[in-house]
Amino acid sequence: MPTAVVRALAESVGRIAATGIESWVDGRRRLAAQLRSGLRDLGFETFAPENTAASMITVVTGSGAGELVARAARGGITVASGLEPLPSAARIGLVGATATPEHVASLLDTLSASR
Protein backbone atom coordinates (compact mmCIF):
# COMPACT_ATOMS: atom_id res chain seq x y z
CA MET A 1 0.00 0.00 0.00
CA PRO A 2 1.46 3.40 -0.93
CA THR A 3 2.60 5.43 2.07
CA ALA A 4 0.53 8.47 1.05
CA VAL A 5 -2.67 6.39 1.04
CA VAL A 6 -1.90 4.96 4.48
CA ARG A 7 -1.18 8.44 5.85
CA ALA A 8 -4.40 9.82 4.35
CA LEU A 9 -6.38 6.99 5.90
CA ALA A 10 -4.73 7.56 9.29
CA GLU A 11 -5.50 11.28 9.09
CA SER A 12 -9.13 10.63 8.19
CA VAL A 13 -9.61 8.07 10.93
CA GLY A 14 -8.01 10.48 13.40
CA ARG A 15 -10.42 13.29 12.44
CA ILE A 16 -13.42 10.96 12.68
CA ALA A 17 -12.29 9.67 16.07
CA ALA A 18 -11.73 13.20 17.37
CA THR A 19 -15.22 14.22 16.25
CA GLY A 20 -16.86 11.02 17.42
CA ILE A 21 -18.24 8.52 14.95
CA GLU A 22 -21.90 9.26 15.68
CA SER A 23 -21.36 13.00 15.35
CA TRP A 24 -19.35 12.57 12.14
CA VAL A 25 -22.00 10.33 10.55
CA ASP A 26 -24.79 12.71 11.59
CA GLY A 27 -22.88 15.69 10.20
CA ARG A 28 -22.38 13.97 6.85
CA ARG A 29 -26.04 12.96 6.77
CA ARG A 30 -27.18 16.56 7.41
CA LEU A 31 -24.76 17.99 4.84
CA ALA A 32 -25.92 15.55 2.16
CA ALA A 33 -29.57 16.31 2.95
CA GLN A 34 -28.81 20.04 2.63
CA LEU A 35 -27.22 19.43 -0.79
CA ARG A 36 -30.08 17.27 -2.07
CA SER A 37 -32.70 19.71 -0.83
CA GLY A 38 -30.90 22.64 -2.47
CA LEU A 39 -30.59 20.76 -5.74
CA ARG A 40 -34.29 19.90 -5.75
CA ASP A 41 -35.13 23.55 -4.95
CA LEU A 42 -33.19 24.48 -8.10
CA GLY A 43 -35.22 22.02 -10.17
CA PHE A 44 -32.78 19.12 -10.34
CA GLU A 45 -33.88 15.51 -9.88
CA THR A 46 -31.89 13.44 -7.37
CA PHE A 47 -31.57 9.73 -8.04
CA ALA A 48 -32.00 8.04 -4.65
CA PRO A 49 -35.05 8.39 -2.41
CA GLU A 50 -34.26 10.48 0.67
CA ASN A 51 -34.59 7.52 3.05
CA THR A 52 -31.93 5.48 1.19
CA ALA A 53 -29.63 8.20 -0.22
CA ALA A 54 -25.91 7.99 0.50
CA SER A 55 -24.22 10.71 2.51
CA MET A 56 -20.96 10.85 0.57
CA ILE A 57 -22.27 11.09 -2.98
CA THR A 58 -25.34 12.61 -4.55
CA VAL A 59 -26.44 11.64 -8.04
CA VAL A 60 -28.54 13.94 -10.19
CA THR A 61 -30.41 12.36 -13.08
CA GLY A 62 -32.66 13.56 -15.84
CA SER A 63 -32.29 16.14 -18.54
CA GLY A 64 -30.70 18.68 -16.18
CA ALA A 65 -27.70 16.53 -15.21
CA GLY A 66 -25.47 17.63 -18.10
CA GLU A 67 -26.46 21.24 -17.50
CA LEU A 68 -25.52 20.89 -13.82
CA VAL A 69 -22.02 19.69 -14.74
CA ALA A 70 -21.55 22.59 -17.18
CA ARG A 71 -22.92 25.23 -14.81
CA ALA A 72 -20.73 24.01 -11.95
CA ALA A 73 -17.67 24.05 -14.23
CA ARG A 74 -18.36 27.65 -15.25
CA GLY A 75 -18.20 28.46 -11.53
CA GLY A 76 -14.91 26.59 -11.12
CA ILE A 77 -16.45 23.64 -9.27
CA THR A 78 -15.87 20.12 -10.54
CA VAL A 79 -18.87 17.81 -10.72
CA ALA A 80 -18.39 14.43 -12.36
CA SER A 81 -20.50 13.15 -15.23
CA GLY A 82 -22.43 9.92 -14.91
CA LEU A 83 -21.18 6.40 -15.50
CA GLU A 84 -22.94 3.37 -16.96
CA PRO A 85 -25.74 2.49 -16.47
CA LEU A 86 -26.59 6.20 -15.89
CA PRO A 87 -24.42 8.10 -18.39
CA SER A 88 -26.81 11.07 -18.33
CA ALA A 89 -26.23 11.78 -14.66
CA ALA A 90 -24.05 14.02 -12.52
CA ARG A 91 -22.15 12.83 -9.44
CA ILE A 92 -21.39 15.21 -6.58
CA GLY A 93 -19.03 13.87 -3.94
CA LEU A 94 -18.95 15.05 -0.34
CA VAL A 95 -15.52 13.80 0.65
CA GLY A 96 -12.37 15.52 1.84
CA ALA A 97 -12.33 19.25 1.15
CA THR A 98 -15.76 19.13 -0.50
CA ALA A 99 -17.47 17.83 2.64
CA THR A 100 -18.12 21.23 4.16
CA PRO A 101 -21.19 23.45 4.46
CA GLU A 102 -19.20 26.18 2.70
CA HIS A 103 -18.56 23.98 -0.33
CA VAL A 104 -22.20 22.92 -0.56
CA ALA A 105 -23.34 26.57 -0.27
CA SER A 106 -20.82 27.62 -2.93
CA LEU A 107 -22.01 24.90 -5.32
CA LEU A 108 -25.67 25.77 -4.82
CA ASP A 109 -24.94 29.50 -5.17
CA THR A 110 -23.00 28.82 -8.39
CA LEU A 111 -25.83 26.72 -9.82
CA SER A 112 -28.40 29.31 -8.84
CA ALA A 113 -26.46 32.24 -10.28
CA SER A 114 -25.78 30.53 -13.62
CA ARG A 115 -29.45 29.82 -14.41
PDB file of N, CA, C and O in Angstrom, residues 26-99:
ATOM      1  N   ASP A  26     -23.646  11.798  11.590  1.00  0.00           N
ATOM      2  CA  ASP A  26     -24.788  12.708  11.595  1.00  0.00           C
ATOM      3  C   ASP A  26     -24.480  13.981  10.805  1.00  0.00           C
ATOM      4  O   ASP A  26     -25.322  14.471  10.049  1.00  0.00           O
ATOM      5  N   GLY A  27     -23.275  14.498  10.947  1.00  0.00           N
ATOM      6  CA  GLY A  27     -22.884  15.694  10.200  1.00  0.00           C
ATOM      7  C   GLY A  27     -22.894  15.447   8.703  1.00  0.00           C
ATOM      8  O   GLY A  27     -23.370  16.283   7.925  1.00  0.00           O
ATOM      9  N   ARG A  28     -22.376  14.317   8.276  1.00  0.00           N
ATOM     10  CA  ARG A  28     -22.385  13.967   6.852  1.00  0.00           C
ATOM     11  C   ARG A  28     -23.809  13.801   6.352  1.00  0.00           C
ATOM     12  O   ARG A  28     -24.159  14.224   5.258  1.00  0.00           O
ATOM     13  N   ARG A  29     -24.646  13.180   7.159  1.00  0.00           N
ATOM     14  CA  ARG A  29     -26.041  12.962   6.769  1.00  0.00           C
ATOM     15  C   ARG A  29     -26.748  14.311   6.581  1.00  0.00           C
ATOM     16  O   ARG A  29     -27.448  14.521   5.587  1.00  0.00           O
ATOM     17  N   ARG A  30     -26.541  15.241   7.511  1.00  0.00           N
ATOM     18  CA  ARG A  30     -27.181  16.558   7.415  1.00  0.00           C
ATOM     19  C   ARG A  30     -26.657  17.342   6.214  1.00  0.00           C
ATOM     20  O   ARG A  30     -27.422  18.004   5.506  1.00  0.00           O
ATOM     21  N   LEU A  31     -25.360  17.282   5.965  1.00  0.00           N
ATOM     22  CA  LEU A  31     -24.757  17.992   4.843  1.00  0.00           C
ATOM     23  C   LEU A  31     -25.300  17.466   3.512  1.00  0.00           C
ATOM     24  O   LEU A  31     -25.654  18.241   2.625  1.00  0.00           O
ATOM     25  N   ALA A  32     -25.393  16.152   3.392  1.00  0.00           N
ATOM     26  CA  ALA A  32     -25.924  15.552   2.156  1.00  0.00           C
ATOM     27  C   ALA A  32     -27.392  15.920   1.970  1.00  0.00           C
ATOM     28  O   ALA A  32     -27.831  16.211   0.849  1.00  0.00           O
ATOM     29  N   ALA A  33     -28.151  15.930   3.048  1.00  0.00           N
ATOM     30  CA  ALA A  33     -29.570  16.312   2.950  1.00  0.00           C
ATOM     31  C   ALA A  33     -29.694  17.768   2.517  1.00  0.00           C
ATOM     32  O   ALA A  33     -30.577  18.114   1.714  1.00  0.00           O
ATOM     33  N   GLN A  34     -28.814  18.628   3.023  1.00  0.00           N
ATOM     34  CA  GLN A  34     -28.805  20.043   2.626  1.00  0.00           C
ATOM     35  C   GLN A  34     -28.516  20.163   1.129  1.00  0.00           C
ATOM     36  O   GLN A  34     -29.182  20.926   0.419  1.00  0.00           O
ATOM     37  N   LEU A  35     -27.555  19.407   0.631  1.00  0.00           N
ATOM     38  CA  LEU A  35     -27.222  19.432  -0.793  1.00  0.00           C
ATOM     39  C   LEU A  35     -28.395  18.950  -1.633  1.00  0.00           C
ATOM     40  O   LEU A  35     -28.796  19.608  -2.591  1.00  0.00           O
ATOM     41  N   ARG A  36     -28.962  17.808  -1.291  1.00  0.00           N
ATOM     42  CA  ARG A  36     -30.078  17.266  -2.070  1.00  0.00           C
ATOM     43  C   ARG A  36     -31.276  18.206  -2.067  1.00  0.00           C
ATOM     44  O   ARG A  36     -31.902  18.439  -3.107  1.00  0.00           O
ATOM     45  N   SER A  37     -31.579  18.778  -0.920  1.00  0.00           N
ATOM     46  CA  SER A  37     -32.696  19.713  -0.825  1.00  0.00           C
ATOM     47  C   SER A  37     -32.449  20.943  -1.702  1.00  0.00           C
ATOM     48  O   SER A  37     -33.347  21.388  -2.436  1.00  0.00           O
ATOM     49  N   GLY A  38     -31.247  21.484  -1.644  1.00  0.00           N
ATOM     50  CA  GLY A  38     -30.905  22.642  -2.468  1.00  0.00           C
ATOM     51  C   GLY A  38     -30.978  22.337  -3.951  1.00  0.00           C
ATOM     52  O   GLY A  38     -31.455  23.161  -4.734  1.00  0.00           O
ATOM     53  N   LEU A  39     -30.525  21.157  -4.334  1.00  0.00           N
ATOM     54  CA  LEU A  39     -30.590  20.762  -5.741  1.00  0.00           C
ATOM     55  C   LEU A  39     -32.039  20.652  -6.204  1.00  0.00           C
ATOM     56  O   LEU A  39     -32.395  21.132  -7.275  1.00  0.00           O
ATOM     57  N   ARG A  40     -32.869  20.022  -5.388  1.00  0.00           N
ATOM     58  CA  ARG A  40     -34.286  19.900  -5.754  1.00  0.00           C
ATOM     59  C   ARG A  40     -34.942  21.276  -5.826  1.00  0.00           C
ATOM     60  O   ARG A  40     -35.751  21.528  -6.723  1.00  0.00           O
ATOM     61  N   ASP A  41     -34.597  22.181  -4.912  1.00  0.00           N
ATOM     62  CA  ASP A  41     -35.133  23.547  -4.949  1.00  0.00           C
ATOM     63  C   ASP A  41     -34.765  24.255  -6.252  1.00  0.00           C
ATOM     64  O   ASP A  41     -35.492  25.135  -6.711  1.00  0.00           O
ATOM     65  N   LEU A  42     -33.623  23.889  -6.836  1.00  0.00           N
ATOM     66  CA  LEU A  42     -33.186  24.483  -8.102  1.00  0.00           C
ATOM     67  C   LEU A  42     -33.753  23.749  -9.318  1.00  0.00           C
ATOM     68  O   LEU A  42     -33.432  24.086 -10.452  1.00  0.00           O
ATOM     69  N   GLY A  43     -34.565  22.727  -9.074  1.00  0.00           N
ATOM     70  CA  GLY A  43     -35.221  22.024 -10.171  1.00  0.00           C
ATOM     71  C   GLY A  43     -34.522  20.768 -10.649  1.00  0.00           C
ATOM     72  O   GLY A  43     -34.918  20.185 -11.654  1.00  0.00           O
ATOM     73  N   PHE A  44     -33.480  20.338  -9.945  1.00  0.00           N
ATOM     74  CA  PHE A  44     -32.776  19.118 -10.336  1.00  0.00           C
ATOM     75  C   PHE A  44     -33.424  17.900  -9.686  1.00  0.00           C
ATOM     76  O   PHE A  44     -34.007  17.991  -8.612  1.00  0.00           O
ATOM     77  N   GLU A  45     -33.304  16.766 -10.350  1.00  0.00           N
ATOM     78  CA  GLU A  45     -33.876  15.511  -9.876  1.00  0.00           C
ATOM     79  C   GLU A  45     -32.766  14.649  -9.275  1.00  0.00           C
ATOM     80  O   GLU A  45     -31.810  14.282  -9.972  1.00  0.00           O
ATOM     81  N   THR A  46     -32.877  14.324  -7.993  1.00  0.00           N
ATOM     82  CA  THR A  46     -31.888  13.437  -7.375  1.00  0.00           C
ATOM     83  C   THR A  46     -32.313  11.987  -7.586  1.00  0.00           C
ATOM     84  O   THR A  46     -33.491  11.678  -7.694  1.00  0.00           O
ATOM     85  N   PHE A  47     -31.339  11.119  -7.661  1.00  0.00           N
ATOM     86  CA  PHE A  47     -31.568   9.728  -8.036  1.00  0.00           C
ATOM     87  C   PHE A  47     -32.183   8.892  -6.915  1.00  0.00           C
ATOM     88  O   PHE A  47     -33.177   8.217  -7.104  1.00  0.00           O
ATOM     89  N   ALA A  48     -31.581   8.931  -5.741  1.00  0.00           N
ATOM     90  CA  ALA A  48     -32.002   8.042  -4.654  1.00  0.00           C
ATOM     91  C   ALA A  48     -33.096   8.679  -3.809  1.00  0.00           C
ATOM     92  O   ALA A  48     -33.066   9.883  -3.554  1.00  0.00           O
ATOM     93  N   PRO A  49     -34.049   7.872  -3.358  1.00  0.00           N
ATOM     94  CA  PRO A  49     -35.045   8.394  -2.412  1.00  0.00           C
ATOM     95  C   PRO A  49     -34.343   8.870  -1.134  1.00  0.00           C
ATOM     96  O   PRO A  49     -33.299   8.330  -0.743  1.00  0.00           O
ATOM     97  N   GLU A  50     -34.902   9.870  -0.501  1.00  0.00           N
ATOM     98  CA  GLU A  50     -34.259  10.483   0.673  1.00  0.00           C
ATOM     99  C   GLU A  50     -33.940   9.461   1.761  1.00  0.00           C
ATOM    100  O   GLU A  50     -32.898   9.535   2.395  1.00  0.00           O
ATOM    101  N   ASN A  51     -34.801   8.477   1.962  1.00  0.00           N
ATOM    102  CA  ASN A  51     -34.585   7.516   3.050  1.00  0.00           C
ATOM    103  C   ASN A  51     -33.505   6.479   2.752  1.00  0.00           C
ATOM    104  O   ASN A  51     -33.121   5.724   3.642  1.00  0.00           O
ATOM    105  N   THR A  52     -32.995   6.438   1.511  1.00  0.00           N
ATOM    106  CA  THR A  52     -31.931   5.483   1.186  1.00  0.00           C
ATOM    107  C   THR A  52     -30.710   6.157   0.559  1.00  0.00           C
ATOM    108  O   THR A  52     -29.764   5.472   0.186  1.00  0.00           O
ATOM    109  N   ALA A  53     -30.724   7.479   0.443  1.00  0.00           N
ATOM    110  CA  ALA A  53     -29.628   8.196  -0.218  1.00  0.00           C
ATOM    111  C   ALA A  53     -28.336   8.110   0.590  1.00  0.00           C
ATOM    112  O   ALA A  53     -28.350   8.121   1.815  1.00  0.00           O
ATOM    113  N   ALA A  54     -27.224   8.024  -0.123  1.00  0.00           N
ATOM    114  CA  ALA A  54     -25.906   7.989   0.503  1.00  0.00           C
ATOM    115  C   ALA A  54     -25.523   9.381   0.992  1.00  0.00           C
ATOM    116  O   ALA A  54     -26.010  10.385   0.476  1.00  0.00           O
ATOM    117  N   SER A  55     -24.661   9.431   1.963  1.00  0.00           N
ATOM    118  CA  SER A  55     -24.218  10.709   2.506  1.00  0.00           C
ATOM    119  C   SER A  55     -22.945  11.231   1.857  1.00  0.00           C
ATOM    120  O   SER A  55     -22.615  12.396   2.030  1.00  0.00           O
ATOM    121  N   MET A  56     -22.240  10.414   1.124  1.00  0.00           N
ATOM    122  CA  MET A  56     -20.963  10.851   0.573  1.00  0.00           C
ATOM    123  C   MET A  56     -20.999  11.099  -0.925  1.00  0.00           C
ATOM    124  O   MET A  56     -20.020  11.573  -1.487  1.00  0.00           O
ATOM    125  N   ILE A  57     -22.119  10.784  -1.564  1.00  0.00           N
ATOM    126  CA  ILE A  57     -22.270  11.088  -2.984  1.00  0.00           C
ATOM    127  C   ILE A  57     -23.742  11.330  -3.274  1.00  0.00           C
ATOM    128  O   ILE A  57     -24.608  10.661  -2.723  1.00  0.00           O
ATOM    129  N   THR A  58     -23.988  12.310  -4.102  1.00  0.00           N
ATOM    130  CA  THR A  58     -25.342  12.610  -4.555  1.00  0.00           C
ATOM    131  C   THR A  58     -25.336  12.510  -6.069  1.00  0.00           C
ATOM    132  O   THR A  58     -24.459  13.057  -6.730  1.00  0.00           O
ATOM    133  N   VAL A  59     -26.323  11.805  -6.601  1.00  0.00           N
ATOM    134  CA  VAL A  59     -26.436  11.636  -8.039  1.00  0.00           C
ATOM    135  C   VAL A  59     -27.666  12.384  -8.522  1.00  0.00           C
ATOM    136  O   VAL A  59     -28.755  12.237  -7.968  1.00  0.00           O
ATOM    137  N   VAL A  60     -27.460  13.214  -9.545  1.00  0.00           N
ATOM    138  CA  VAL A  60     -28.544  13.942 -10.193  1.00  0.00           C
ATOM    139  C   VAL A  60     -28.794  13.276 -11.533  1.00  0.00           C
ATOM    140  O   VAL A  60     -27.847  12.997 -12.275  1.00  0.00           O
ATOM    141  N   THR A  61     -30.050  12.998 -11.823  1.00  0.00           N
ATOM    142  CA  THR A  61     -30.409  12.356 -13.085  1.00  0.00           C
ATOM    143  C   THR A  61     -31.354  13.261 -13.863  1.00  0.00           C
ATOM    144  O   THR A  61     -31.730  14.323 -13.403  1.00  0.00           O
ATOM    145  N   GLY A  62     -31.720  12.814 -15.033  1.00  0.00           N
ATOM    146  CA  GLY A  62     -32.664  13.562 -15.841  1.00  0.00           C
ATOM    147  C   GLY A  62     -31.977  14.516 -16.788  1.00  0.00           C
ATOM    148  O   GLY A  62     -30.746  14.588 -16.875  1.00  0.00           O
ATOM    149  N   SER A  63     -32.802  15.264 -17.489  1.00  0.00           N
ATOM    150  CA  SER A  63     -32.286  16.144 -18.535  1.00  0.00           C
ATOM    151  C   SER A  63     -31.393  17.254 -18.004  1.00  0.00           C
ATOM    152  O   SER A  63     -30.578  17.802 -18.734  1.00  0.00           O
ATOM    153  N   GLY A  64     -31.499  17.602 -16.726  1.00  0.00           N
ATOM    154  CA  GLY A  64     -30.700  18.684 -16.181  1.00  0.00           C
ATOM    155  C   GLY A  64     -29.312  18.285 -15.718  1.00  0.00           C
ATOM    156  O   GLY A  64     -28.506  19.138 -15.340  1.00  0.00           O
ATOM    157  N   ALA A  65     -28.983  16.990 -15.749  1.00  0.00           N
ATOM    158  CA  ALA A  65     -27.700  16.534 -15.214  1.00  0.00           C
ATOM    159  C   ALA A  65     -26.516  17.114 -15.979  1.00  0.00           C
ATOM    160  O   ALA A  65     -25.558  17.600 -15.373  1.00  0.00           O
ATOM    161  N   GLY A  66     -26.568  17.074 -17.310  1.00  0.00           N
ATOM    162  CA  GLY A  66     -25.473  17.629 -18.102  1.00  0.00           C
ATOM    163  C   GLY A  66     -25.331  19.125 -17.890  1.00  0.00           C
ATOM    164  O   GLY A  66     -24.232  19.659 -17.814  1.00  0.00           O
ATOM    165  N   GLU A  67     -26.463  19.791 -17.764  1.00  0.00           N
ATOM    166  CA  GLU A  67     -26.460  21.235 -17.502  1.00  0.00           C
ATOM    167  C   GLU A  67     -25.822  21.533 -16.142  1.00  0.00           C
ATOM    168  O   GLU A  67     -25.071  22.490 -16.006  1.00  0.00           O
ATOM    169  N   LEU A  68     -26.110  20.701 -15.147  1.00  0.00           N
ATOM    170  CA  LEU A  68     -25.519  20.890 -13.817  1.00  0.00           C
ATOM    171  C   LEU A  68     -24.002  20.835 -13.895  1.00  0.00           C
ATOM    172  O   LEU A  68     -23.310  21.680 -13.331  1.00  0.00           O
ATOM    173  N   VAL A  69     -23.467  19.839 -14.600  1.00  0.00           N
ATOM    174  CA  VAL A  69     -22.016  19.693 -14.737  1.00  0.00           C
ATOM    175  C   VAL A  69     -21.423  20.940 -15.388  1.00  0.00           C
ATOM    176  O   VAL A  69     -20.427  21.497 -14.920  1.00  0.00           O
ATOM    177  N   ALA A  70     -22.053  21.415 -16.458  1.00  0.00           N
ATOM    178  CA  ALA A  70     -21.549  22.589 -17.179  1.00  0.00           C
ATOM    179  C   ALA A  70     -21.642  23.852 -16.328  1.00  0.00           C
ATOM    180  O   ALA A  70     -20.701  24.649 -16.298  1.00  0.00           O
ATOM    181  N   ARG A  71     -22.759  24.044 -15.639  1.00  0.00           N
ATOM    182  CA  ARG A  71     -22.924  25.234 -14.806  1.00  0.00           C
ATOM    183  C   ARG A  71     -21.937  25.251 -13.652  1.00  0.00           C
ATOM    184  O   ARG A  71     -21.359  26.290 -13.324  1.00  0.00           O
ATOM    185  N   ALA A  72     -21.704  24.099 -13.039  1.00  0.00           N
ATOM    186  CA  ALA A  72     -20.734  24.015 -11.946  1.00  0.00           C
ATOM    187  C   ALA A  72     -19.335  24.338 -12.471  1.00  0.00           C
ATOM    188  O   ALA A  72     -18.579  25.079 -11.833  1.00  0.00           O
ATOM    189  N   ALA A  73     -18.993  23.808 -13.647  1.00  0.00           N
ATOM    190  CA  ALA A  73     -17.665  24.050 -14.229  1.00  0.00           C
ATOM    191  C   ALA A  73     -17.449  25.527 -14.516  1.00  0.00           C
ATOM    192  O   ALA A  73     -16.356  26.055 -14.286  1.00  0.00           O
ATOM    193  N   ARG A  74     -18.486  26.214 -14.995  1.00  0.00           N
ATOM    194  CA  ARG A  74     -18.357  27.650 -15.247  1.00  0.00           C
ATOM    195  C   ARG A  74     -18.047  28.405 -13.959  1.00  0.00           C
ATOM    196  O   ARG A  74     -17.410  29.450 -13.979  1.00  0.00           O
ATOM    197  N   GLY A  75     -18.490  27.846 -12.825  1.00  0.00           N
ATOM    198  CA  GLY A  75     -18.200  28.460 -11.534  1.00  0.00           C
ATOM    199  C   GLY A  75     -16.923  27.944 -10.899  1.00  0.00           C
ATOM    200  O   GLY A  75     -16.606  28.275  -9.760  1.00  0.00           O
ATOM    201  N   GLY A  76     -16.182  27.108 -11.626  1.00  0.00           N
ATOM    202  CA  GLY A  76     -14.914  26.594 -11.119  1.00  0.00           C
ATOM    203  C   GLY A  76     -15.057  25.423 -10.161  1.00  0.00           C
ATOM    204  O   GLY A  76     -14.126  25.090  -9.439  1.00  0.00           O
ATOM    205  N   ILE A  77     -16.211  24.780 -10.160  1.00  0.00           N
ATOM    206  CA  ILE A  77     -16.449  23.645  -9.267  1.00  0.00           C
ATOM    207  C   ILE A  77     -16.577  22.389 -10.125  1.00  0.00           C
ATOM    208  O   ILE A  77     -17.344  22.362 -11.084  1.00  0.00           O
ATOM    209  N   THR A  78     -15.844  21.360  -9.778  1.00  0.00           N
ATOM    210  CA  THR A  78     -15.871  20.120 -10.539  1.00  0.00           C
ATOM    211  C   THR A  78     -16.983  19.211 -10.043  1.00  0.00           C
ATOM    212  O   THR A  78     -17.061  18.912  -8.854  1.00  0.00           O
ATOM    213  N   VAL A  79     -17.835  18.801 -10.970  1.00  0.00           N
ATOM    214  CA  VAL A  79     -18.873  17.807 -10.723  1.00  0.00           C
ATOM    215  C   VAL A  79     -18.678  16.757 -11.806  1.00  0.00           C
ATOM    216  O   VAL A  79     -18.553  17.092 -12.982  1.00  0.00           O
ATOM    217  N   ALA A  80     -18.660  15.498 -11.409  1.00  0.00           N
ATOM    218  CA  ALA A  80     -18.393  14.426 -12.364  1.00  0.00           C
ATOM    219  C   ALA A  80     -19.635  14.042 -13.148  1.00  0.00           C
ATOM    220  O   ALA A  80     -20.750  14.079 -12.630  1.00  0.00           O
ATOM    221  N   SER A  81     -19.421  13.672 -14.403  1.00  0.00           N
ATOM    222  CA  SER A  81     -20.504  13.154 -15.229  1.00  0.00           C
ATOM    223  C   SER A  81     -20.847  11.743 -14.790  1.00  0.00           C
ATOM    224  O   SER A  81     -20.103  11.108 -14.043  1.00  0.00           O
ATOM    225  N   GLY A  82     -21.971  11.243 -15.284  1.00  0.00           N
ATOM    226  CA  GLY A  82     -22.426   9.918 -14.911  1.00  0.00           C
ATOM    227  C   GLY A  82     -21.608   8.804 -15.530  1.00  0.00           C
ATOM    228  O   GLY A  82     -20.835   9.012 -16.466  1.00  0.00           O
ATOM    229  N   LEU A  83     -21.798   7.624 -14.999  1.00  0.00           N
ATOM    230  CA  LEU A  83     -21.177   6.398 -15.499  1.00  0.00           C
ATOM    231  C   LEU A  83     -22.286   5.421 -15.862  1.00  0.00           C
ATOM    232  O   LEU A  83     -23.432   5.585 -15.450  1.00  0.00           O
ATOM    233  N   GLU A  84     -21.948   4.404 -16.632  1.00  0.00           N
ATOM    234  CA  GLU A  84     -22.937   3.370 -16.956  1.00  0.00           C
ATOM    235  C   GLU A  84     -23.431   2.745 -15.656  1.00  0.00           C
ATOM    236  O   GLU A  84     -22.652   2.591 -14.741  1.00  0.00           O
ATOM    237  N   PRO A  85     -24.667   2.448 -15.495  1.00  0.00           N
ATOM    238  CA  PRO A  85     -25.741   2.494 -16.474  1.00  0.00           C
ATOM    239  C   PRO A  85     -26.486   3.837 -16.498  1.00  0.00           C
ATOM    240  O   PRO A  85     -27.555   3.916 -17.087  1.00  0.00           O
ATOM    241  N   LEU A  86     -25.950   4.875 -15.889  1.00  0.00           N
ATOM    242  CA  LEU A  86     -26.590   6.197 -15.889  1.00  0.00           C
ATOM    243  C   LEU A  86     -25.653   7.243 -16.500  1.00  0.00           C
ATOM    244  O   LEU A  86     -25.184   8.153 -15.816  1.00  0.00           O
ATOM    245  N   PRO A  87     -25.356   7.139 -17.801  1.00  0.00           N
ATOM    246  CA  PRO A  87     -24.417   8.095 -18.387  1.00  0.00           C
ATOM    247  C   PRO A  87     -24.939   9.525 -18.379  1.00  0.00           C
ATOM    248  O   PRO A  87     -24.163  10.469 -18.359  1.00  0.00           O
ATOM    249  N   SER A  88     -26.260   9.711 -18.368  1.00  0.00           N
ATOM    250  CA  SER A  88     -26.807  11.068 -18.326  1.00  0.00           C
ATOM    251  C   SER A  88     -27.137  11.433 -16.884  1.00  0.00           C
ATOM    252  O   SER A  88     -28.282  11.655 -16.514  1.00  0.00           O
ATOM    253  N   ALA A  89     -26.105  11.453 -16.079  1.00  0.00           N
ATOM    254  CA  ALA A  89     -26.226  11.781 -14.660  1.00  0.00           C
ATOM    255  C   ALA A  89     -25.049  12.667 -14.271  1.00  0.00           C
ATOM    256  O   ALA A  89     -24.098  12.839 -15.025  1.00  0.00           O
ATOM    257  N   ALA A  90     -25.150  13.253 -13.091  1.00  0.00           N
ATOM    258  CA  ALA A  90     -24.048  14.024 -12.522  1.00  0.00           C
ATOM    259  C   ALA A  90     -23.798  13.478 -11.124  1.00  0.00           C
ATOM    260  O   ALA A  90     -24.737  13.132 -10.408  1.00  0.00           O
ATOM    261  N   ARG A  91     -22.520  13.383 -10.744  1.00  0.00           N
ATOM    262  CA  ARG A  91     -22.153  12.834  -9.440  1.00  0.00           C
ATOM    263  C   ARG A  91     -21.447  13.914  -8.635  1.00  0.00           C
ATOM    264  O   ARG A  91     -20.443  14.472  -9.071  1.00  0.00           O
ATOM    265  N   ILE A  92     -21.968  14.198  -7.451  1.00  0.00           N
ATOM    266  CA  ILE A  92     -21.394  15.211  -6.576  1.00  0.00           C
ATOM    267  C   ILE A  92     -20.910  14.518  -5.309  1.00  0.00           C
ATOM    268  O   ILE A  92     -21.711  13.985  -4.539  1.00  0.00           O
ATOM    269  N   GLY A  93     -19.597  14.515  -5.111  1.00  0.00           N
ATOM    270  CA  GLY A  93     -19.028  13.873  -3.938  1.00  0.00           C
ATOM    271  C   GLY A  93     -18.916  14.830  -2.769  1.00  0.00           C
ATOM    272  O   GLY A  93     -18.649  16.015  -2.941  1.00  0.00           O
ATOM    273  N   LEU A  94     -19.153  14.306  -1.574  1.00  0.00           N
ATOM    274  CA  LEU A  94     -18.951  15.052  -0.342  1.00  0.00           C
ATOM    275  C   LEU A  94     -17.884  14.331   0.476  1.00  0.00           C
ATOM    276  O   LEU A  94     -18.163  13.689   1.472  1.00  0.00           O
ATOM    277  N   VAL A  95     -16.654  14.435  -0.008  1.00  0.00           N
ATOM    278  CA  VAL A  95     -15.521  13.799   0.650  1.00  0.00           C
ATOM    279  C   VAL A  95     -14.374  14.801   0.724  1.00  0.00           C
ATOM    280  O   VAL A  95     -14.278  15.708  -0.101  1.00  0.00           O
ATOM    281  N   GLY A  96     -13.533  14.642   1.711  1.00  0.00           N
ATOM    282  CA  GLY A  96     -12.367  15.522   1.840  1.00  0.00           C
ATOM    283  C   GLY A  96     -12.759  16.986   1.924  1.00  0.00           C
ATOM    284  O   GLY A  96     -13.661  17.367   2.660  1.00  0.00           O
ATOM    285  N   ALA A  97     -12.114  17.808   1.114  1.00  0.00           N
ATOM    286  CA  ALA A  97     -12.325  19.254   1.149  1.00  0.00           C
ATOM    287  C   ALA A  97     -13.717  19.657   0.677  1.00  0.00           C
ATOM    288  O   ALA A  97     -14.166  20.766   0.961  1.00  0.00           O
ATOM    289  N   THR A  98     -14.419  18.776  -0.025  1.00  0.00           N
ATOM    290  CA  THR A  98     -15.762  19.130  -0.505  1.00  0.00           C
ATOM    291  C   THR A  98     -16.843  18.826   0.528  1.00  0.00           C
ATOM    292  O   THR A  98     -18.001  19.159   0.310  1.00  0.00           O
ATOM    293  N   ALA A  99     -16.485  18.214   1.622  1.00  0.00           N
ATOM    294  CA  ALA A  99     -17.468  17.830   2.640  1.00  0.00           C
ATOM    295  C   ALA A  99     -17.609  18.915   3.694  1.00  0.00           C
ATOM    296  O   ALA A  99     -17.439  18.676   4.887  1.00  0.00           O
TER     297      ALA A  99
END
